[in-house]
PDB file of C-alpha atoms in Angstrom:
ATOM      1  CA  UNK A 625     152.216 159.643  36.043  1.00  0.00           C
ATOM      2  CA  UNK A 626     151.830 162.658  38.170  1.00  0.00           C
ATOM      3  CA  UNK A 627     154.734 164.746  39.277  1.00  0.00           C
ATOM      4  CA  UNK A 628     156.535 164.008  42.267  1.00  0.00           C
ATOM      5  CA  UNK A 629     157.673 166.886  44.777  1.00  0.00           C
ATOM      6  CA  UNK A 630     160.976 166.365  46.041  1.00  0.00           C
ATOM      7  CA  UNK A 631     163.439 168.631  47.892  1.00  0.00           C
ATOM      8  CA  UNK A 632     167.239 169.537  45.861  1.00  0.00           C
ATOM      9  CA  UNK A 633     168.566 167.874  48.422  1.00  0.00           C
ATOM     10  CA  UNK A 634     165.983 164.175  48.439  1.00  0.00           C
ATOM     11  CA  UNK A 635     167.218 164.146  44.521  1.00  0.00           C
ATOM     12  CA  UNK A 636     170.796 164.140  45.249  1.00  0.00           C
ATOM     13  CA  UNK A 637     170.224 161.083  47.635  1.00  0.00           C
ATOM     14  CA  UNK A 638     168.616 159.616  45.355  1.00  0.00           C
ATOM     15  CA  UNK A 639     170.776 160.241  42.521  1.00  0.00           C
ATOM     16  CA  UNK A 640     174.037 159.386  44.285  1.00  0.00           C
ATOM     17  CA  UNK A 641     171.628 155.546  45.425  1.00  0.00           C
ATOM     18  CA  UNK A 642     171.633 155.193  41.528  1.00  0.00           C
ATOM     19  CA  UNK A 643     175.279 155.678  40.891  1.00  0.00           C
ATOM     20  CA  UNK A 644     176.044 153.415  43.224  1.00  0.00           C
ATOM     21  CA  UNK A 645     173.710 150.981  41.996  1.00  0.00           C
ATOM     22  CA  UNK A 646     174.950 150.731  38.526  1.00  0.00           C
ATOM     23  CA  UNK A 647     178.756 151.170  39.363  1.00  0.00           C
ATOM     24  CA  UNK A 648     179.375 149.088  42.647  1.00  0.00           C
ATOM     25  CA  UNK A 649     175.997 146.812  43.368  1.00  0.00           C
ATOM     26  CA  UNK A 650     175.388 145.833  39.673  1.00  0.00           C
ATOM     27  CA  UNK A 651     178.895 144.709  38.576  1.00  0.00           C
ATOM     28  CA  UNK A 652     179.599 142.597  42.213  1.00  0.00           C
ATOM     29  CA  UNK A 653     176.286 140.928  41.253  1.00  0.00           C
ATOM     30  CA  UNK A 654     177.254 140.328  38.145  1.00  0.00           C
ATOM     31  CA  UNK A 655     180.568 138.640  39.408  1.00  0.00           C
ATOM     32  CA  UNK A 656     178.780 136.747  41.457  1.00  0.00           C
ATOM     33  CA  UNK A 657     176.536 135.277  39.184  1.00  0.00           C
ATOM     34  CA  UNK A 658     179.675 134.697  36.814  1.00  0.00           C
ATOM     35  CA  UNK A 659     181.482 133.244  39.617  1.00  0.00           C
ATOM     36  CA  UNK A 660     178.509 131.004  40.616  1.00  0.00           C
ATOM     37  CA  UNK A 661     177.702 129.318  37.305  1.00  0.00           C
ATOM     38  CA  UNK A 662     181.561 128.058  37.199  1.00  0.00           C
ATOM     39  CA  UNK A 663     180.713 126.150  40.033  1.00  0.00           C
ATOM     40  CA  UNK A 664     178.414 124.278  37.617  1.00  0.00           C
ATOM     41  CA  UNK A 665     175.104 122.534  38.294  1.00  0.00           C
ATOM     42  CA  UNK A 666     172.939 125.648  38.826  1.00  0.00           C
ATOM     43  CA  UNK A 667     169.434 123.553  39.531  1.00  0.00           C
ATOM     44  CA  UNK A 668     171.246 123.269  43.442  1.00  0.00           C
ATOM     45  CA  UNK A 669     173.236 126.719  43.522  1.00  0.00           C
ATOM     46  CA  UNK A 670     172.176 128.150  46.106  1.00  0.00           C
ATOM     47  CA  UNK A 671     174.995 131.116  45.631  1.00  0.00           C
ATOM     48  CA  UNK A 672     173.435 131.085  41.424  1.00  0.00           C
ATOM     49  CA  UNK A 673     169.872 131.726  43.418  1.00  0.00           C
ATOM     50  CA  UNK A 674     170.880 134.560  45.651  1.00  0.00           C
ATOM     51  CA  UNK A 675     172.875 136.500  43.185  1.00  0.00           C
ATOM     52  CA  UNK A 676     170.259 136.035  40.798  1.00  0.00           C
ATOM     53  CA  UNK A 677     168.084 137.043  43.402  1.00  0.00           C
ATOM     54  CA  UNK A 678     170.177 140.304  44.693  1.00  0.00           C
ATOM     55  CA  UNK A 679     170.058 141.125  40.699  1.00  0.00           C
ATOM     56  CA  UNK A 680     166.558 141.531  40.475  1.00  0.00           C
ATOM     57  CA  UNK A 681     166.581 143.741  43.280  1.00  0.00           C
ATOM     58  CA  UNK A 682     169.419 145.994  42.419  1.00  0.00           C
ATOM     59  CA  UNK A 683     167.383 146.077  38.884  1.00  0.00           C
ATOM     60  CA  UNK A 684     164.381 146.642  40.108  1.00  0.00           C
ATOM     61  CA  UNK A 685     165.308 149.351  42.431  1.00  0.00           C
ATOM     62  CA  UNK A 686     167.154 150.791  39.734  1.00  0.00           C
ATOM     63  CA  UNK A 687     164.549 150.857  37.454  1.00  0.00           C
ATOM     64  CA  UNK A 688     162.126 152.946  40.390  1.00  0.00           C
ATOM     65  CA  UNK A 689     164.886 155.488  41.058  1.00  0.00           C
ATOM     66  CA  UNK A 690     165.056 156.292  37.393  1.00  0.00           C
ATOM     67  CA  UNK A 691     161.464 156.242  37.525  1.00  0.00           C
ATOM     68  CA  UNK A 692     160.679 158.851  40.301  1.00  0.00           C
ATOM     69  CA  UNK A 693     163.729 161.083  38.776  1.00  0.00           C
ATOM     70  CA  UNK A 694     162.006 161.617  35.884  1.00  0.00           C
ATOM     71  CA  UNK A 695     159.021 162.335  37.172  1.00  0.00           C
ATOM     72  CA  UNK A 696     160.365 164.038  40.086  1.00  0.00           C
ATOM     73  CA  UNK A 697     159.752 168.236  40.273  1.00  0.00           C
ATOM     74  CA  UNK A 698     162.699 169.284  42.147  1.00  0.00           C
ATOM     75  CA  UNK A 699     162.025 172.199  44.787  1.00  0.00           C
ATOM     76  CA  UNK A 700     164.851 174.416  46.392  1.00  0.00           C
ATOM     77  CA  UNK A 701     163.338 175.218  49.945  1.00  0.00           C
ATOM     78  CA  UNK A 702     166.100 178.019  50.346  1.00  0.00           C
ATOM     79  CA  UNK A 703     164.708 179.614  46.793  1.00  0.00           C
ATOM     80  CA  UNK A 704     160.769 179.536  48.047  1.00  0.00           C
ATOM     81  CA  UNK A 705     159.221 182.705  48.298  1.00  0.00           C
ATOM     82  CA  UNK A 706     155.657 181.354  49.712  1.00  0.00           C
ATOM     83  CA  UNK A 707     155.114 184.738  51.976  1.00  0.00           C
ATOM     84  CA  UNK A 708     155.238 182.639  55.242  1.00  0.00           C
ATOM     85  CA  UNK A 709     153.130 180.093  54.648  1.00  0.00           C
ATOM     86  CA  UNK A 710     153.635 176.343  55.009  1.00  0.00           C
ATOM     87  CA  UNK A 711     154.457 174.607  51.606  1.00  0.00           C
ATOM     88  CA  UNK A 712     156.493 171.676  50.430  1.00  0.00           C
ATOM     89  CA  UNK A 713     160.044 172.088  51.662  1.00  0.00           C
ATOM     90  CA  UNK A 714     158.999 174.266  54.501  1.00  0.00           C
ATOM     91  CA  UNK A 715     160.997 174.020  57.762  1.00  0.00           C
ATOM     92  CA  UNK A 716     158.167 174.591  60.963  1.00  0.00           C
ATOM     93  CA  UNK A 717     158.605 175.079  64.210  1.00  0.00           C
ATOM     94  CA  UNK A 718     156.136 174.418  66.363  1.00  0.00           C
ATOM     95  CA  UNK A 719     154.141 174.040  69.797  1.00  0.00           C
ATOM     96  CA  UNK A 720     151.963 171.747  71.223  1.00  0.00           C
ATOM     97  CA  UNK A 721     149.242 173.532  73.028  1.00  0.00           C
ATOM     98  CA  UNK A 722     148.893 170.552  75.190  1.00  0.00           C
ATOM     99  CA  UNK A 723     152.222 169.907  76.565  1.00  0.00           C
ATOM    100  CA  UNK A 724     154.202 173.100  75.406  1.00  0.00           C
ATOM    101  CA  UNK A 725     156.498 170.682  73.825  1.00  0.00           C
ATOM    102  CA  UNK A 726     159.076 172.525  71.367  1.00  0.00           C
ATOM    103  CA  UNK A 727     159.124 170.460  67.427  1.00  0.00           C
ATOM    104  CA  UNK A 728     160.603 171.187  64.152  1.00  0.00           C
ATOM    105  CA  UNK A 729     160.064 169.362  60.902  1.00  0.00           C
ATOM    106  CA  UNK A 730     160.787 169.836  57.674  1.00  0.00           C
ATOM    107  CA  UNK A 731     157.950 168.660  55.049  1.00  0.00           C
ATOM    108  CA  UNK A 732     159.987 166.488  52.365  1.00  0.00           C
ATOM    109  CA  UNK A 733     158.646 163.581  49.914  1.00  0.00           C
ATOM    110  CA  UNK A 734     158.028 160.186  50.831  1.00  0.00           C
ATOM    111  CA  UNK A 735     161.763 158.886  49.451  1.00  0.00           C
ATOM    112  CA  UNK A 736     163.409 161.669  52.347  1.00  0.00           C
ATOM    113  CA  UNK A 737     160.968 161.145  55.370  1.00  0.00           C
ATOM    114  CA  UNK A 738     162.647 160.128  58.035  1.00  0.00           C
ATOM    115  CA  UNK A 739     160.897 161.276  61.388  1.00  0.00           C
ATOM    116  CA  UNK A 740     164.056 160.988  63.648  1.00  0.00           C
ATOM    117  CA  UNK A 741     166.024 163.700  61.209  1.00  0.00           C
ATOM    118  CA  UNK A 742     162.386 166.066  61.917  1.00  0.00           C
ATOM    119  CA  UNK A 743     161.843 165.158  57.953  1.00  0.00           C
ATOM    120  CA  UNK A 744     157.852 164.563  57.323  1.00  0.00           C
ATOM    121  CA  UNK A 745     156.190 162.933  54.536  1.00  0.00           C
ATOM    122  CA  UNK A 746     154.250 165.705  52.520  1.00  0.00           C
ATOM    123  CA  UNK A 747     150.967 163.251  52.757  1.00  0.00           C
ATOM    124  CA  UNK A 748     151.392 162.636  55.957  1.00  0.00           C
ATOM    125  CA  UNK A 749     148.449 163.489  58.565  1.00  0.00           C
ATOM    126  CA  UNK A 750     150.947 166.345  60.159  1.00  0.00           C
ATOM    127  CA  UNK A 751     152.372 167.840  57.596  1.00  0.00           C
ATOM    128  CA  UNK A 752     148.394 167.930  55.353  1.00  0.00           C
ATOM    129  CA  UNK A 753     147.604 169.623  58.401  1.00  0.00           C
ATOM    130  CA  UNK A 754     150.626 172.684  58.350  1.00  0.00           C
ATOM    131  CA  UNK A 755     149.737 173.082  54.653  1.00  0.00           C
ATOM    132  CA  UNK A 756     148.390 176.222  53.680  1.00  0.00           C
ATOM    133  CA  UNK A 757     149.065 177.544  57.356  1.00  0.00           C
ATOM    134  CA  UNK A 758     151.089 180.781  58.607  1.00  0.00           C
ATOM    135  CA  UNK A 759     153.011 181.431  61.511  1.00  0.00           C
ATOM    136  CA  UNK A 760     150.429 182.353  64.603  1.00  0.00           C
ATOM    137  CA  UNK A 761     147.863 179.696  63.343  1.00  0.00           C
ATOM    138  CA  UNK A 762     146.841 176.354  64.592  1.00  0.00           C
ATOM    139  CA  UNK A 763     147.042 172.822  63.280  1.00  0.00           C
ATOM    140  CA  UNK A 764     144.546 170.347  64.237  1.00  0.00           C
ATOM    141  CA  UNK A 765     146.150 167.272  63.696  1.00  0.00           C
ATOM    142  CA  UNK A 766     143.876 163.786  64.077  1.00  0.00           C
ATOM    143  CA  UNK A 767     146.224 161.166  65.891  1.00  0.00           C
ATOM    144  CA  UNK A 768     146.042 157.784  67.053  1.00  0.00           C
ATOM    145  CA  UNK A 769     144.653 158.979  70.663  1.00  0.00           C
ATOM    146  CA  UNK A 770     142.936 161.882  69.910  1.00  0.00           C
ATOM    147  CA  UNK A 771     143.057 165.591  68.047  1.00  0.00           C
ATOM    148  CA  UNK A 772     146.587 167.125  68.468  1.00  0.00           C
ATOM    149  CA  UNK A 773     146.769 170.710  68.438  1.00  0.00           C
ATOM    150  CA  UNK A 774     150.068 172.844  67.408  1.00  0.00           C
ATOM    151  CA  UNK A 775     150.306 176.409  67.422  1.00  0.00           C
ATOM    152  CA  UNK A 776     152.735 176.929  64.386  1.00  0.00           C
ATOM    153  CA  UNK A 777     155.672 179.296  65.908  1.00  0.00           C
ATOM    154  CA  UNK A 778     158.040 180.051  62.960  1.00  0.00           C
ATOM    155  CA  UNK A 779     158.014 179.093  58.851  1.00  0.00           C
ATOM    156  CA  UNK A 780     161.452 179.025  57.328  1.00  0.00           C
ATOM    157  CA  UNK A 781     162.595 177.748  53.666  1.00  0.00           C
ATOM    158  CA  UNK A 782     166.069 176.748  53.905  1.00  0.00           C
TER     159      UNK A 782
END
């Protein structure tokens, strides 16, 4: 498996998700499995079948975090030194040259994307489009009613 870019900042989310996991989510499940089976016939439990069922999720999500951690290639924005161009972690400001509209995004891995925070997938259409880009340059961006263009204003790593 490839690596996976991911801001300081993405892995302590996800890192704090996995503590949680395995020290609040796993034991209550576990409890309420326990807890369940005392109530005895399990073939009609349907509190044996959802706690078995919230298990395998808490498992399985476990077992993905861990995953993508150590895979994971953990980038400092604030310690990037990529001359002013756009690269993974990059904060952009930008313009649209239709509207004049004012945006700012910062490009982040999939796990930290979260549009309303100006966070932005790094294989998103947007942010493949900034990559590689200085300030002064435009973006052509192909969206769902048409090419979007953006004049890229400022490139910060913070």
């Amino acid at each position: 498996m490839a690596t996976i870019p991911i801001t300081k900042r993405g892995a302590e989310m996800l890192k704090e998700e996995l503590h949680r996991l395995k020290t609040v989510e796993r034991p209550s499940v576990i409890n309420a499995i326990a807890e369940a089976r005392a109530q005895g016939d399990l073939s009609e439990n349907a509190d044996y079948d959802a706690a078995k069922e919230r298990q395998g999720f808490i498992e399985g999500r476990i077992q993905e975090i861990e995953g993508k951690l150590s895979h994971a290639q953990i980038i400092d924005p604030s310690a990037l030194d990529a001359g002013g161009r756009v690269v993974f972690g990059a904060t952009v400001e930008l313009e649209d040259e239709a509207s004049g509209e004012a945006l700012r995004y910062q490009i982040v891995g999939e796990d930290e994307a979260d549009l309303k925070l100006g966070l932005i997938n790094i294989s998103s259409p947007i942010a493949r489009a900034l990559i590689g880009k200085e300030e002064g340059d435009t973006a052509e961006v192909q969206a769902p009613g048409g090419v979007k263009r953006y004049e890229i204003v400022r490139v910060s790593y913070q």
